[in-house]
Amino acid sequence: KSNQPSTFIIGSLHKLKVSAMFNTLILLTVLCLSGNAQTLKSATASGWGGYVGTEMNAGNMRNDYSYKQKAAEQYNMAVAEYECKFTTQYAKGQWGWDDCDYIYNWAKENSMTFRFHALIWNIYNPQWLQNNEGGSGATYLRTQMRIHIEEAMNRYPNVQYWDVVNEAIKDDLSSGTCSTCNIYKQYAKQGNDGWQEDRWYDINKAGGNYVKEAFEIASSVNSNVKLFYNDYN
């Protein structure tokens, strides 16, 4: 598998993730229509003024100069693949931001907008949180959610785009993956509310709504930034 950056496009508050094959089609279309060797970011800027971005992997960046070079040439926004997620808090109350800082600083150096991904996710949580070390229950989770969101947002006060919650909705049914059906209607029939039943879902089981609460916390930390819910398919 080559270390080719994947693409997402943002216009206003909308985001579209594009497959590797579609990436190529977009690039070829841009080049053919323009009549010259425009980059994706220059074509986007001249066309509709949005962002065209990619996720970046710190390991690939350190080991492959061409990976960084191609990304800087083509894109004007960058997000970290895994490096900024909750696992940065490797022990309770202890954070390791080196890889996240690395991508953030690289983006700044290349005049790219950095989008933080992601504050809360149903997976990729540290073991101490998964194993209820130091506490359990909805109140405990709410406290840890607030502590982590405050830590991250205060560390990067100049970041304007934040994925607050990532992939909270289930994408499969008990009868198998369903790519075309109405997920809400199907889950209503099954008596399931459609959430990923993860660590954070314990807040919902206690009568709360962890997605809503995460956004409320993030907004209370910085009400002047754009907050996103991120998902796929």
Short mmCIF file of C-alpha atoms in Angstrom, two decimals:
data_model
loop_
_atom_site.label_atom_id
_atom_site.label_comp_id
_atom_site.label_asym_id
_atom_site.label_seq_id
_atom_site.Cartn_x
_atom_site.Cartn_y
_atom_site.Cartn_z
CA LYS A 1 0.00 0.00 0.00
CA SER A 2 1.52 3.29 -1.09
CA ASN A 3 1.60 6.28 1.20
CA GLN A 4 -0.72 8.39 -0.93
CA PRO A 5 -2.72 11.05 0.92
CA SER A 6 -6.50 10.61 0.78
CA THR A 7 -8.71 13.57 0.00
CA PHE A 8 -11.61 15.40 1.57
CA ILE A 9 -13.25 18.56 0.32
CA ILE A 10 -14.86 21.22 2.49
CA GLY A 11 -17.09 24.03 1.35
CA SER A 12 -18.93 26.05 3.99
CA LEU A 13 -19.68 23.52 6.74
CA HIS A 14 -19.91 20.45 4.51
CA LYS A 15 -17.34 17.68 4.20
CA LEU A 16 -16.93 14.96 1.63
CA LYS A 17 -14.45 12.14 1.94
CA VAL A 18 -13.36 10.83 -1.43
CA SER A 19 -11.98 7.39 -2.26
CA ALA A 20 -8.51 6.96 -3.72
CA MET A 21 -9.93 6.18 -7.17
CA PHE A 22 -12.18 9.23 -7.10
CA ASN A 23 -9.19 11.30 -6.00
CA THR A 24 -7.51 10.45 -9.28
CA LEU A 25 -10.63 11.29 -11.29
CA ILE A 26 -10.93 14.66 -9.56
CA LEU A 27 -7.29 15.48 -10.21
CA LEU A 28 -7.51 14.46 -13.89
CA THR A 29 -10.73 16.43 -14.33
CA VAL A 30 -9.18 19.52 -12.79
CA LEU A 31 -6.14 19.29 -15.01
CA CYS A 32 -8.14 18.63 -18.19
CA LEU A 33 -10.64 21.41 -17.63
CA SER A 34 -8.06 23.95 -16.62
CA GLY A 35 -5.75 23.37 -19.55
CA ASN A 36 -2.71 23.74 -17.33
CA ALA A 37 -1.03 21.96 -14.46
CA GLN A 38 -3.06 23.37 -11.59
CA THR A 39 -2.85 21.80 -8.19
CA LEU A 40 -5.99 20.73 -6.36
CA LYS A 41 -5.69 23.62 -3.92
CA SER A 42 -5.21 26.24 -6.62
CA ALA A 43 -8.13 24.89 -8.65
CA THR A 44 -10.30 24.89 -5.54
CA ALA A 45 -9.32 28.42 -4.60
CA SER A 46 -10.02 29.78 -8.08
CA GLY A 47 -13.20 27.76 -8.49
CA TRP A 48 -15.24 28.05 -5.31
CA GLY A 49 -12.93 29.11 -2.52
CA GLY A 50 -13.24 26.08 -0.25
CA TYR A 51 -10.72 23.73 1.27
CA VAL A 52 -9.33 20.55 -0.21
CA GLY A 53 -7.59 18.48 2.44
CA THR A 54 -6.01 15.21 3.44
CA GLU A 55 -5.33 13.15 6.54
CA MET A 56 -1.66 12.85 7.46
CA ASN A 57 0.17 10.06 9.26
CA ALA A 58 3.13 11.17 11.37
CA GLY A 59 5.08 7.96 10.78
CA ASN A 60 4.75 8.26 7.02
CA MET A 61 5.70 11.91 7.22
CA ARG A 62 8.91 11.16 9.08
CA ASN A 63 9.88 8.28 6.80
CA ASP A 64 8.84 9.51 3.37
CA TYR A 65 9.69 13.03 2.25
CA SER A 66 7.71 12.68 -1.00
CA TYR A 67 4.56 11.95 1.05
CA LYS A 68 4.85 15.32 2.78
CA GLN A 69 5.90 17.06 -0.41
CA LYS A 70 2.92 15.81 -2.43
CA ALA A 71 0.49 16.72 0.33
CA ALA A 72 1.88 20.25 0.68
CA GLU A 73 1.75 20.75 -3.10
CA GLN A 74 -1.85 19.63 -3.54
CA TYR A 75 -3.77 20.47 -0.38
CA ASN A 76 -4.56 23.52 1.73
CA MET A 77 -5.96 21.68 4.78
CA ALA A 78 -4.59 18.81 6.86
CA VAL A 79 -5.90 16.56 9.63
CA ALA A 80 -4.09 13.93 11.66
CA GLU A 81 -5.05 10.31 11.05
CA TYR A 82 -4.82 8.99 14.64
CA GLU A 83 -2.25 11.23 16.27
CA CYS A 84 -4.63 13.72 17.94
CA LYS A 85 -7.28 11.34 19.22
CA PHE A 86 -8.07 10.53 22.86
CA THR A 87 -5.10 8.14 23.06
CA THR A 88 -2.90 11.21 23.36
CA GLN A 89 -3.96 10.93 27.01
CA TYR A 90 -1.93 7.74 27.40
CA ALA A 91 -2.36 7.74 31.20
CA LYS A 92 -5.04 9.45 33.21
CA GLY A 93 -4.16 13.14 33.33
CA GLN A 94 -1.00 12.66 31.22
CA TRP A 95 -0.86 13.63 27.56
CA GLY A 96 1.65 13.00 24.81
CA TRP A 97 1.13 15.51 22.01
CA ASP A 98 4.38 15.03 20.08
CA ASP A 99 2.86 13.47 16.94
CA CYS A 100 -0.12 15.79 16.92
CA ASP A 101 2.19 18.79 17.36
CA TYR A 102 4.36 17.49 14.52
CA ILE A 103 1.47 17.47 12.03
CA TYR A 104 0.07 20.76 13.33
CA ASN A 105 3.43 22.53 13.00
CA TRP A 106 4.07 21.03 9.56
CA ALA A 107 0.69 22.34 8.38
CA LYS A 108 1.50 25.82 9.69
CA GLU A 109 4.91 25.78 8.04
CA ASN A 110 3.26 24.96 4.70
CA SER A 111 0.50 27.58 5.03
CA MET A 112 -2.14 24.88 5.43
CA THR A 113 -5.19 25.06 7.66
CA PHE A 114 -5.12 22.43 10.40
CA ARG A 115 -8.36 20.69 11.30
CA PHE A 116 -8.35 18.86 14.64
CA HIS A 117 -9.52 15.25 14.43
CA ALA A 118 -11.02 14.13 16.75
CA LEU A 119 -11.93 14.86 20.35
CA ILE A 120 -14.32 11.95 21.02
CA TRP A 121 -14.54 8.63 19.17
CA ASN A 122 -16.15 5.30 19.96
CA ILE A 123 -12.84 3.48 19.49
CA TYR A 124 -9.17 4.35 19.87
CA ASN A 125 -9.59 5.20 23.53
CA PRO A 126 -6.76 4.58 26.02
CA GLN A 127 -6.80 1.41 28.10
CA TRP A 128 -7.20 3.27 31.38
CA LEU A 129 -10.51 4.68 30.13
CA GLN A 130 -11.70 1.43 28.59
CA ASN A 131 -10.88 -0.51 31.78
CA ASN A 132 -12.60 1.92 34.15
CA GLU A 133 -9.35 2.76 35.92
CA GLY A 134 -10.04 5.48 38.43
CA GLY A 135 -13.81 5.43 38.06
CA SER A 136 -16.83 4.43 36.01
CA GLY A 137 -20.36 5.49 35.21
CA ALA A 138 -21.87 8.42 33.31
CA THR A 139 -20.74 11.10 35.77
CA TYR A 140 -17.15 9.89 35.62
CA LEU A 141 -17.22 9.78 31.81
CA ARG A 142 -18.63 13.29 31.61
CA THR A 143 -15.79 14.52 33.81
CA GLN A 144 -13.14 12.80 31.69
CA MET A 145 -14.75 14.11 28.51
CA ARG A 146 -14.60 17.68 29.80
CA ILE A 147 -11.02 17.37 31.05
CA HIS A 148 -9.80 16.03 27.72
CA ILE A 149 -11.69 18.48 25.53
CA GLU A 150 -10.48 21.42 27.59
CA GLU A 151 -6.89 20.18 27.47
CA ALA A 152 -6.91 19.73 23.68
CA MET A 153 -8.72 22.95 22.80
CA ASN A 154 -6.61 25.05 25.13
CA ARG A 155 -3.44 23.55 23.65
CA TYR A 156 -4.43 24.57 20.12
CA PRO A 157 -6.26 27.88 20.61
CA ASN A 158 -5.65 28.98 17.01
CA VAL A 159 -7.30 25.94 15.42
CA GLN A 160 -10.62 27.00 13.90
CA TYR A 161 -12.03 23.62 12.79
CA TRP A 162 -12.73 20.81 15.26
CA ASP A 163 -14.16 17.32 14.77
CA VAL A 164 -15.84 17.04 18.14
CA VAL A 165 -17.37 13.57 17.78
CA ASN A 166 -16.40 10.91 15.26
CA GLU A 167 -18.53 8.05 13.89
CA ALA A 168 -21.14 7.69 16.63
CA ILE A 169 -23.78 6.06 14.39
CA LYS A 170 -23.85 2.35 13.59
CA ASP A 171 -23.41 1.46 9.94
CA ASP A 172 -24.63 -2.14 9.98
CA LEU A 173 -27.81 -3.96 10.94
CA SER A 174 -28.33 -7.29 12.65
CA SER A 175 -29.02 -8.83 9.25
CA GLY A 176 -25.80 -7.47 7.77
CA THR A 177 -24.44 -4.27 6.28
CA CYS A 178 -27.09 -2.08 4.69
CA SER A 179 -25.76 0.62 2.40
CA THR A 180 -29.04 1.84 0.92
CA CYS A 181 -31.75 1.39 3.55
CA ASN A 182 -33.11 4.05 5.89
CA ILE A 183 -30.99 3.39 8.97
CA TYR A 184 -33.27 5.24 11.37
CA LYS A 185 -36.40 3.44 10.20
CA GLN A 186 -34.66 0.06 10.38
CA TYR A 187 -33.35 0.64 13.87
CA ALA A 188 -36.70 1.93 15.09
CA LYS A 189 -38.24 -1.38 14.01
CA GLN A 190 -35.58 -3.27 15.93
CA GLY A 191 -35.94 -1.14 19.04
CA ASN A 192 -32.37 0.14 18.67
CA ASP A 193 -31.56 3.84 18.57
CA GLY A 194 -28.76 3.43 16.07
CA TRP A 195 -25.80 4.47 18.24
CA GLN A 196 -22.49 2.70 18.42
CA GLU A 197 -22.65 1.04 21.83
CA ASP A 198 -19.21 2.09 22.95
CA ARG A 199 -17.58 3.45 26.08
CA TRP A 200 -19.21 6.86 25.67
CA TYR A 201 -22.62 5.33 25.06
CA ASP A 202 -22.79 4.65 28.82
CA ILE A 203 -23.72 8.34 29.12
CA ASN A 204 -26.72 7.72 26.89
CA LYS A 205 -27.72 4.64 28.87
CA ALA A 206 -27.93 6.91 31.92
CA GLY A 207 -30.32 9.25 30.11
CA GLY A 208 -27.84 11.67 28.56
CA ASN A 209 -26.60 12.30 25.04
CA TYR A 210 -22.83 12.21 24.80
CA VAL A 211 -22.68 13.78 21.34
CA LYS A 212 -24.74 16.77 22.42
CA GLU A 213 -22.79 17.07 25.67
CA ALA A 214 -19.42 16.94 23.90
CA PHE A 215 -20.49 19.80 21.63
CA GLU A 216 -21.71 21.80 24.61
CA ILE A 217 -18.35 21.36 26.35
CA ALA A 218 -16.39 22.29 23.23
CA SER A 219 -18.54 25.37 22.68
CA SER A 220 -18.04 26.43 26.29
CA VAL A 221 -14.26 26.22 25.84
CA ASN A 222 -14.22 28.24 22.62
CA SER A 223 -17.42 29.58 21.09
CA ASN A 224 -15.59 31.22 18.19
CA VAL A 225 -14.57 28.07 16.31
CA LYS A 226 -16.43 25.74 13.96
CA LEU A 227 -17.47 22.42 15.51
CA PHE A 228 -18.20 19.34 13.41
CA TYR A 229 -19.67 15.88 13.72
CA ASN A 230 -17.71 13.57 11.42
CA ASP A 231 -18.88 10.31 9.84
CA TYR A 232 -18.60 8.26 6.66
CA ASN A 233 -20.90 6.62 4.07
#
